[in-house]
PDB file of C-alpha atoms in Angstrom:
ATOM      1  CA  MET A   1     101.424 127.950 108.649  1.00 61.00           C
ATOM      2  CA  ALA A   2     100.408 124.487 109.800  1.00 66.00           C
ATOM      3  CA  ALA A   3      99.187 123.643 113.271  1.00 68.00           C
ATOM      4  CA  GLY A   4      97.052 121.199 115.168  1.00 64.00           C
ATOM      5  CA  ARG A   5      96.039 119.786 118.481  1.00 62.00           C
ATOM      6  CA  PRO A   6      95.222 116.221 119.523  1.00 60.00           C
ATOM      7  CA  ALA A   7      92.652 115.864 122.291  1.00 58.00           C
ATOM      8  CA  PRO A   8      92.274 112.424 123.928  1.00 52.00           C
ATOM      9  CA  ARG A   9      88.617 111.450 124.414  1.00 50.00           C
ATOM     10  CA  ARG A  10      86.518 109.056 126.462  1.00 44.00           C
ATOM     11  CA  SER A  11      86.734 105.467 125.257  1.00 48.00           C
ATOM     12  CA  PRO A  12      84.924 102.290 126.347  1.00 52.00           C
ATOM     13  CA  HIS A  13      88.092 101.229 128.174  1.00 55.00           C
ATOM     14  CA  ARG A  14      89.235 104.335 130.011  1.00 50.00           C
ATOM     15  CA  THR A  15      89.033 108.082 130.149  1.00 40.00           C
ATOM     16  CA  ILE A  16      91.997 110.286 129.356  1.00 46.00           C
ATOM     17  CA  GLU A  17      91.673 113.870 130.509  1.00 41.00           C
ATOM     18  CA  PRO A  18      91.597 116.199 127.470  1.00 40.00           C
ATOM     19  CA  LYS A  19      94.670 118.342 127.020  1.00 51.00           C
ATOM     20  CA  GLU A  20      96.287 120.342 124.270  1.00 58.00           C
ATOM     21  CA  LEU A  21      99.709 119.257 123.088  1.00 61.00           C
ATOM     22  CA  SER A  22     102.441 121.275 121.422  1.00 63.00           C
ATOM     23  CA  MET A  23     102.946 120.298 117.772  1.00 75.00           C
ATOM     24  CA  GLY A  24     105.755 120.787 115.317  1.00 80.00           C
ATOM     25  CA  ALA A  25     103.559 121.006 112.211  1.00 92.00           C
ATOM     26  CA  VAL A  26     104.548 121.695 108.606  1.00 96.00           C
ATOM     27  CA  VAL A  27     103.066 121.664 105.131  1.00 97.00           C
ATOM     28  CA  THR A  28     105.529 119.523 103.177  1.00 98.00           C
ATOM     29  CA  PHE A  29     107.163 120.429  99.866  1.00 98.00           C
ATOM     30  CA  LYS A  30     104.753 117.953  98.255  1.00 98.00           C
ATOM     31  CA  GLY A  31     101.961 119.667 100.166  1.00 97.00           C
ATOM     32  CA  LEU A  32     102.790 122.974  98.506  1.00 97.00           C
ATOM     33  CA  GLU A  33     102.448 121.231  95.146  1.00 96.00           C
ATOM     34  CA  ILE A  34      99.081 119.837  96.238  1.00 95.00           C
ATOM     35  CA  ILE A  35      97.878 123.360  97.079  1.00 94.00           C
ATOM     36  CA  ALA A  36      99.024 124.666  93.687  1.00 93.00           C
ATOM     37  CA  SER A  37      97.386 121.720  91.918  1.00 92.00           C
ATOM     38  CA  ARG A  38      94.065 122.375  93.689  1.00 91.00           C
ATOM     39  CA  MET A  39      94.190 125.922  92.292  1.00 90.00           C
ATOM     40  CA  ARG A  40      94.258 124.686  88.704  1.00 85.00           C
ATOM     41  CA  GLY A  41      90.728 123.286  88.620  1.00 71.00           C
ATOM     42  CA  SER A  42      89.569 120.016  87.089  1.00 67.00           C
ATOM     43  CA  THR A  43      92.661 119.208  84.985  1.00 70.00           C
ATOM     44  CA  PRO A  44      94.746 117.694  86.423  1.00 70.00           C
ATOM     45  CA  THR A  45      92.502 116.416  89.197  1.00 85.00           C
ATOM     46  CA  GLN A  46      93.957 116.892  92.693  1.00 92.00           C
ATOM     47  CA  ALA A  47      92.081 115.197  95.536  1.00 94.00           C
ATOM     48  CA  GLU A  48      91.502 117.096  98.762  1.00 95.00           C
ATOM     49  CA  PRO A  49      94.132 116.219 101.426  1.00 97.00           C
ATOM     50  CA  LEU A  50      91.649 115.442 104.214  1.00 97.00           C
ATOM     51  CA  ASN A  51      92.743 111.907 105.116  1.00 98.00           C
ATOM     52  CA  ILE A  52      94.337 111.705 108.562  1.00 98.00           C
ATOM     53  CA  SER A  53      97.033 109.195 109.464  1.00 98.00           C
ATOM     54  CA  TRP A  54      98.880 108.815 112.734  1.00 98.00           C
ATOM     55  CA  GLY A  55     102.165 107.202 113.681  1.00 98.00           C
ATOM     56  CA  ASN A  56     104.395 105.931 116.459  1.00 97.00           C
ATOM     57  CA  ASN A  57     107.501 108.054 115.755  1.00 97.00           C
ATOM     58  CA  PRO A  58     109.591 105.726 117.965  1.00 95.00           C
ATOM     59  CA  ALA A  59     112.765 107.840 117.741  1.00 96.00           C
ATOM     60  CA  ALA A  60     110.936 111.091 118.672  1.00 96.00           C
ATOM     61  CA  LEU A  61     111.946 112.764 115.416  1.00 97.00           C
ATOM     62  CA  THR A  62     110.940 116.263 114.283  1.00 96.00           C
ATOM     63  CA  ALA A  63     108.633 116.738 111.292  1.00 97.00           C
ATOM     64  CA  ALA A  64     110.086 118.752 108.402  1.00 97.00           C
ATOM     65  CA  GLN A  65     108.942 120.161 105.063  1.00 97.00           C
ATOM     66  CA  LYS A  66     111.295 117.693 103.366  1.00 98.00           C
ATOM     67  CA  ASP A  67     109.375 114.666 104.699  1.00 98.00           C
ATOM     68  CA  ILE A  68     107.583 112.400 102.230  1.00 98.00           C
ATOM     69  CA  ALA A  69     106.135 109.953 104.776  1.00 98.00           C
ATOM     70  CA  LEU A  70     105.379 109.457 108.443  1.00 98.00           C
ATOM     71  CA  PHE A  71     108.336 108.212 110.469  1.00 98.00           C
ATOM     72  CA  LYS A  72     106.366 105.040 111.250  1.00 98.00           C
ATOM     73  CA  GLU A  73     102.679 104.927 110.357  1.00 98.00           C
ATOM     74  CA  ALA A  74     100.571 103.050 112.918  1.00 98.00           C
ATOM     75  CA  ALA A  75      98.506  99.968 112.072  1.00 97.00           C
ATOM     76  CA  GLU A  76      95.085 101.652 112.115  1.00 98.00           C
ATOM     77  CA  SER A  77      93.400 102.614 108.855  1.00 98.00           C
ATOM     78  CA  ARG A  78      93.446 106.256 107.858  1.00 98.00           C
ATOM     79  CA  VAL A  79      90.476 108.386 108.871  1.00 98.00           C
ATOM     80  CA  ALA A  80      88.610 110.599 106.413  1.00 98.00           C
ATOM     81  CA  GLY A  81      88.453 113.895 108.273  1.00 98.00           C
ATOM     82  CA  THR A  82      85.798 116.580 108.123  1.00 98.00           C
ATOM     83  CA  SER A  83      87.178 119.695 106.460  1.00 98.00           C
ATOM     84  CA  SER A  84      86.083 123.307 106.735  1.00 98.00           C
ATOM     85  CA  ILE A  85      87.283 126.862 106.193  1.00 97.00           C
ATOM     86  CA  VAL A  86      87.645 128.826 109.431  1.00 97.00           C
ATOM     87  CA  THR A  87      88.973 132.180 110.604  1.00 97.00           C
ATOM     88  CA  THR A  88      92.277 132.499 112.466  1.00 95.00           C
ATOM     89  CA  THR A  89      93.371 136.102 111.808  1.00 96.00           C
ATOM     90  CA  ASN A  90      91.556 137.239 108.679  1.00 96.00           C
ATOM     91  CA  PRO A  91      88.145 135.927 107.558  1.00 97.00           C
ATOM     92  CA  ASN A  92      88.302 132.395 106.160  1.00 97.00           C
ATOM     93  CA  ASP A  93      92.111 132.245 106.081  1.00 97.00           C
ATOM     94  CA  THR A  94      92.502 128.712 107.463  1.00 96.00           C
ATOM     95  CA  TYR A  95      91.891 125.187 106.152  1.00 97.00           C
ATOM     96  CA  GLN A  96      90.858 122.864 108.997  1.00 97.00           C
ATOM     97  CA  VAL A  97      90.449 119.077 109.206  1.00 97.00           C
ATOM     98  CA  VAL A  98      88.952 117.301 112.219  1.00 96.00           C
ATOM     99  CA  GLY A  99      88.940 113.549 112.815  1.00 96.00           C
ATOM    100  CA  THR A 100      89.069 110.881 115.520  1.00 95.00           C
ATOM    101  CA  PHE A 101      91.186 107.732 115.776  1.00 95.00           C
ATOM    102  CA  THR A 102      90.474 104.681 117.914  1.00 95.00           C
ATOM    103  CA  SER A 103      93.575 102.790 118.954  1.00 96.00           C
ATOM    104  CA  GLY A 104      93.507  99.117 117.998  1.00 97.00           C
ATOM    105  CA  SER A 105      96.164  98.133 120.542  1.00 97.00           C
ATOM    106  CA  GLY A 106      98.301  99.367 123.379  1.00 97.00           C
ATOM    107  CA  GLN A 107     100.755 101.754 121.734  1.00 97.00           C
ATOM    108  CA  THR A 108     102.417 105.163 121.799  1.00 97.00           C
ATOM    109  CA  ILE A 109     101.350 107.731 119.197  1.00 96.00           C
ATOM    110  CA  ALA A 110     103.570 110.760 118.537  1.00 96.00           C
ATOM    111  CA  GLU A 111     102.889 112.025 114.985  1.00 96.00           C
ATOM    112  CA  VAL A 112     100.003 112.834 112.663  1.00 97.00           C
ATOM    113  CA  ALA A 113      99.670 113.660 108.977  1.00 98.00           C
ATOM    114  CA  LEU A 114      97.254 114.643 106.214  1.00 98.00           C
ATOM    115  CA  SER A 115      97.233 113.015 102.797  1.00 98.00           C
ATOM    116  CA  ASP A 116      95.191 113.105  99.610  1.00 97.00           C
ATOM    117  CA  SER A 117      94.700 109.319  99.800  1.00 97.00           C
ATOM    118  CA  ALA A 118      92.519 107.225 102.095  1.00 98.00           C
ATOM    119  CA  SER A 119      94.890 104.286 101.632  1.00 98.00           C
ATOM    120  CA  LYS A 120      98.384 103.799 103.012  1.00 97.00           C
ATOM    121  CA  PRO A 121     101.428 103.751 100.711  1.00 95.00           C
ATOM    122  CA  THR A 122     102.057 100.391  99.084  1.00 89.00           C
ATOM    123  CA  ALA A 123     105.824 100.761  99.437  1.00 95.00           C
ATOM    124  CA  VAL A 124     106.395  99.933 103.112  1.00 97.00           C
ATOM    125  CA  ASP A 125     108.949  97.657 104.787  1.00 97.00           C
ATOM    126  CA  ALA A 126     111.726  97.692 107.403  1.00 98.00           C
ATOM    127  CA  VAL A 127     115.532  97.757 107.444  1.00 98.00           C
ATOM    128  CA  GLN A 128     116.924  94.216 107.587  1.00 98.00           C
ATOM    129  CA  THR A 129     120.186  92.719 108.883  1.00 95.00           C
ATOM    130  CA  SER A 130     123.302  93.263 106.692  1.00 95.00           C
ATOM    131  CA  SER A 131     122.020  96.531 105.198  1.00 97.00           C
ATOM    132  CA  THR A 132     125.138  98.657 104.805  1.00 97.00           C
ATOM    133  CA  VAL A 133     123.105 101.826 105.413  1.00 97.00           C
ATOM    134  CA  ILE A 134     122.847 100.833 109.090  1.00 97.00           C
ATOM    135  CA  GLY A 135     125.007 103.272 111.032  1.00 97.00           C
ATOM    136  CA  SER A 136     126.355 104.873 107.849  1.00 98.00           C
ATOM    137  CA  ASN A 137     125.695 108.208 106.153  1.00 98.00           C
ATOM    138  CA  SER A 138     127.297 107.119 102.879  1.00 98.00           C
ATOM    139  CA  ALA A 139     126.573 103.422 102.230  1.00 98.00           C
ATOM    140  CA  THR A 140     124.001 102.671  99.538  1.00 98.00           C
ATOM    141  CA  SER A 141     122.821  99.079 100.112  1.00 98.00           C
ATOM    142  CA  LEU A 142     119.458  98.662 101.835  1.00 98.00           C
ATOM    143  CA  ILE A 143     118.029  95.200 102.465  1.00 98.00           C
ATOM    144  CA  VAL A 144     114.267  94.894 103.050  1.00 98.00           C
ATOM    145  CA  ALA A 145     112.039  91.901 103.752  1.00 97.00           C
ATOM    146  CA  ASN A 146     110.294  92.109 100.371  1.00 97.00           C
ATOM    147  CA  GLY A 147     111.872  94.013  97.516  1.00 97.00           C
ATOM    148  CA  ALA A 148     108.684  93.543  95.479  1.00 97.00           C
ATOM    149  CA  ASN A 149     107.117  96.291  97.601  1.00 97.00           C
ATOM    150  CA  PHE A 150     109.299  98.834  95.779  1.00 98.00           C
ATOM    151  CA  ALA A 151     110.276  99.953  92.286  1.00 98.00           C
ATOM    152  CA  VAL A 152     113.273 101.661  90.715  1.00 98.00           C
ATOM    153  CA  ASN A 153     113.013 105.478  90.744  1.00 98.00           C
ATOM    154  CA  GLN A 154     110.728 105.515  93.755  1.00 98.00           C
ATOM    155  CA  TYR A 155     111.648 107.634  96.765  1.00 98.00           C
ATOM    156  CA  ILE A 156     111.685 106.282 100.308  1.00 98.00           C
ATOM    157  CA  GLN A 157     112.115 107.788 103.750  1.00 98.00           C
ATOM    158  CA  ILE A 158     113.986 106.275 106.712  1.00 98.00           C
ATOM    159  CA  ARG A 159     113.884 108.409 109.833  1.00 98.00           C
ATOM    160  CA  THR A 160     114.581 111.955 108.558  1.00 98.00           C
ATOM    161  CA  GLU A 161     116.374 111.011 105.327  1.00 98.00           C
ATOM    162  CA  VAL A 162     114.816 110.661 101.873  1.00 98.00           C
ATOM    163  CA  MET A 163     116.535 108.338  99.368  1.00 98.00           C
ATOM    164  CA  LYS A 164     115.982 107.385  95.728  1.00 98.00           C
ATOM    165  CA  ILE A 165     115.951 103.743  94.637  1.00 98.00           C
ATOM    166  CA  THR A 166     118.263 103.294  91.647  1.00 98.00           C
ATOM    167  CA  ALA A 167     118.355  99.470  91.420  1.00 98.00           C
ATOM    168  CA  ILE A 168     116.678  96.423  92.966  1.00 98.00           C
ATOM    169  CA  SER A 169     118.079  92.896  93.206  1.00 98.00           C
ATOM    170  CA  THR A 170     115.547  90.638  94.962  1.00 97.00           C
ATOM    171  CA  ASN A 171     115.390  92.245  98.426  1.00 98.00           C
ATOM    172  CA  THR A 172     118.417  94.516  98.106  1.00 98.00           C
ATOM    173  CA  LEU A 173     117.747  98.125  97.145  1.00 98.00           C
ATOM    174  CA  THR A 174     120.535 100.364  95.881  1.00 98.00           C
ATOM    175  CA  VAL A 175     119.822 103.939  96.891  1.00 98.00           C
ATOM    176  CA  THR A 176     121.042 107.461  96.320  1.00 98.00           C
ATOM    177  CA  ARG A 177     121.241 109.226  99.654  1.00 98.00           C
ATOM    178  CA  ALA A 178     120.094 112.656 100.865  1.00 98.00           C
ATOM    179  CA  GLN A 179     117.258 113.398  98.445  1.00 98.00           C
ATOM    180  CA  ASN A 180     114.573 116.131  98.529  1.00 98.00           C
ATOM    181  CA  GLY A 181     116.886 118.430 100.472  1.00 98.00           C
ATOM    182  CA  THR A 182     117.449 116.010 103.351  1.00 98.00           C
ATOM    183  CA  THR A 183     120.786 115.221 104.986  1.00 98.00           C
ATOM    184  CA  ALA A 184     122.361 111.751 104.947  1.00 98.00           C
ATOM    185  CA  ILE A 185     122.231 110.357 108.477  1.00 98.00           C
ATOM    186  CA  SER A 186     124.316 107.775 110.351  1.00 98.00           C
ATOM    187  CA  THR A 187     121.578 106.779 112.819  1.00 97.00           C
ATOM    188  CA  ILE A 188     119.690 104.282 110.644  1.00 98.00           C
ATOM    189  CA  ALA A 189     119.094 101.117 112.668  1.00 97.00           C
ATOM    190  CA  LEU A 190     117.842  97.571 112.228  1.00 98.00           C
ATOM    191  CA  ASN A 191     114.030  97.416 111.837  1.00 97.00           C
ATOM    192  CA  ASP A 192     113.643 101.143 111.104  1.00 98.00           C
ATOM    193  CA  ALA A 193     110.580 101.787 108.955  1.00 98.00           C
ATOM    194  CA  VAL A 194     111.169 102.169 105.213  1.00 98.00           C
ATOM    195  CA  THR A 195     108.276 104.051 103.631  1.00 98.00           C
ATOM    196  CA  GLY A 196     107.782 105.148 100.052  1.00 98.00           C
ATOM    197  CA  GLY A 197     106.558 108.630  99.213  1.00 98.00           C
ATOM    198  CA  ASN A 198     106.427 111.211  96.472  1.00 98.00           C
ATOM    199  CA  ILE A 199     108.562 114.306  96.117  1.00 98.00           C
ATOM    200  CA  PRO A 200     107.219 117.266  94.072  1.00 98.00           C
ATOM    201  CA  GLY A 201     106.782 116.320  90.419  1.00 96.00           C
ATOM    202  CA  VAL A 202     106.677 112.578  91.168  1.00 97.00           C
ATOM    203  CA  THR A 203     103.645 110.299  91.727  1.00 95.00           C
ATOM    204  CA  ASN A 204     105.050 106.781  91.323  1.00 96.00           C
ATOM    205  CA  VAL A 205     104.337 105.664  94.917  1.00 97.00           C
ATOM    206  CA  THR A 206     100.654 104.779  95.177  1.00 96.00           C
ATOM    207  CA  SER A 207      99.004 106.699  98.055  1.00 97.00           C
ATOM    208  CA  GLY A 208     102.366 108.329  98.742  1.00 97.00           C
ATOM    209  CA  SER A 209     101.654 112.079  98.659  1.00 97.00           C
ATOM    210  CA  LEU A 210     102.020 113.695 102.089  1.00 98.00           C
ATOM    211  CA  PHE A 211     100.415 117.129 102.538  1.00 98.00           C
ATOM    212  CA  PHE A 212     100.935 117.900 106.240  1.00 97.00           C
ATOM    213  CA  HIS A 213     103.162 116.300 108.874  1.00 98.00           C
ATOM    214  CA  ALA A 214     103.372 117.017 112.596  1.00 96.00           C
ATOM    215  CA  ASP A 215     105.237 115.499 115.506  1.00 96.00           C
ATOM    216  CA  HIS A 216     103.668 115.874 118.945  1.00 93.00           C
ATOM    217  CA  GLY A 217     104.081 114.792 122.533  1.00 90.00           C
ATOM    218  CA  SER A 218     103.770 111.052 123.082  1.00 92.00           C
ATOM    219  CA  GLN A 219     100.305 109.689 123.821  1.00 92.00           C
ATOM    220  CA  THR A 220     100.380 106.290 125.553  1.00 94.00           C
ATOM    221  CA  LEU A 221      97.149 104.573 124.561  1.00 96.00           C
ATOM    222  CA  ALA A 222      95.333 101.399 125.487  1.00 95.00           C
ATOM    223  CA  ASN A 223      93.252  99.339 123.094  1.00 96.00           C
ATOM    224  CA  GLY A 224      90.057 101.304 122.386  1.00 95.00           C
ATOM    225  CA  ASP A 225      91.341 104.717 123.490  1.00 94.00           C
ATOM    226  CA  GLN A 226      90.404 107.583 121.193  1.00 93.00           C
ATOM    227  CA  VAL A 227      92.239 110.716 120.123  1.00 93.00           C
ATOM    228  CA  SER A 228      90.591 113.590 118.246  1.00 93.00           C
ATOM    229  CA  TYR A 229      92.711 115.819 116.037  1.00 94.00           C
ATOM    230  CA  THR A 230      92.043 119.341 114.827  1.00 94.00           C
ATOM    231  CA  LEU A 231      94.613 120.121 112.120  1.00 95.00           C
ATOM    232  CA  THR A 232      94.833 123.566 110.563  1.00 95.00           C
ATOM    233  CA  THR A 233      96.727 125.222 107.721  1.00 95.00           C
ATOM    234  CA  LYS A 234      96.622 129.021 107.779  1.00 94.00           C
ATOM    235  CA  PHE A 235      97.294 130.992 104.601  1.00 92.00           C
ATOM    236  CA  SER A 236      99.018 134.344 105.089  1.00 88.00           C
TER     237      SER A 236
END
């Protein structure tokens, strides 16, 4: 069971009264693989998923186990959280990560995630004009600003759908729809975020392994505002 709570804190610019927000939090399918890999010991090496990232989630989407990326990761660098083992029901049954973000601009934050990498994925772009996937749940042509950001056989997420890249011609990606158990959607729009990520058994997107993903109530922040997260995964 995954859970968490963001608590806005005092910043040099303004004070936001602390409050607890409801979260739709999940350990992803890739996250389950990360847990299993941590159990194996030193070979293969699996880094601890304590790096926190946050995002804008502009379409107010719901996090799901099938996700391989945030809906739209915000500009700030990821934060290395402080991890611990705590008690929820039975002694030491919960993995907890705590960390604080400082907003670098006026923005709305509505999602948070944990990853095994301190860096953001290298495969990131946005849907461009003339992409046939716009408004279609069956078209397979996706135009991005820079096709060099991606590689054949990588997986990408747009909104709630995961796709596989099967060919690249300059900035045009040919994709196979509805991967990793997701459903092909007809709501893809111009400028939607295109973010690479790894499904179980795949590691070809650098910094693309998502352990935990949660959507939460929108936080409207000013430059310099801070939000502290306490993210927990209970084992039962």
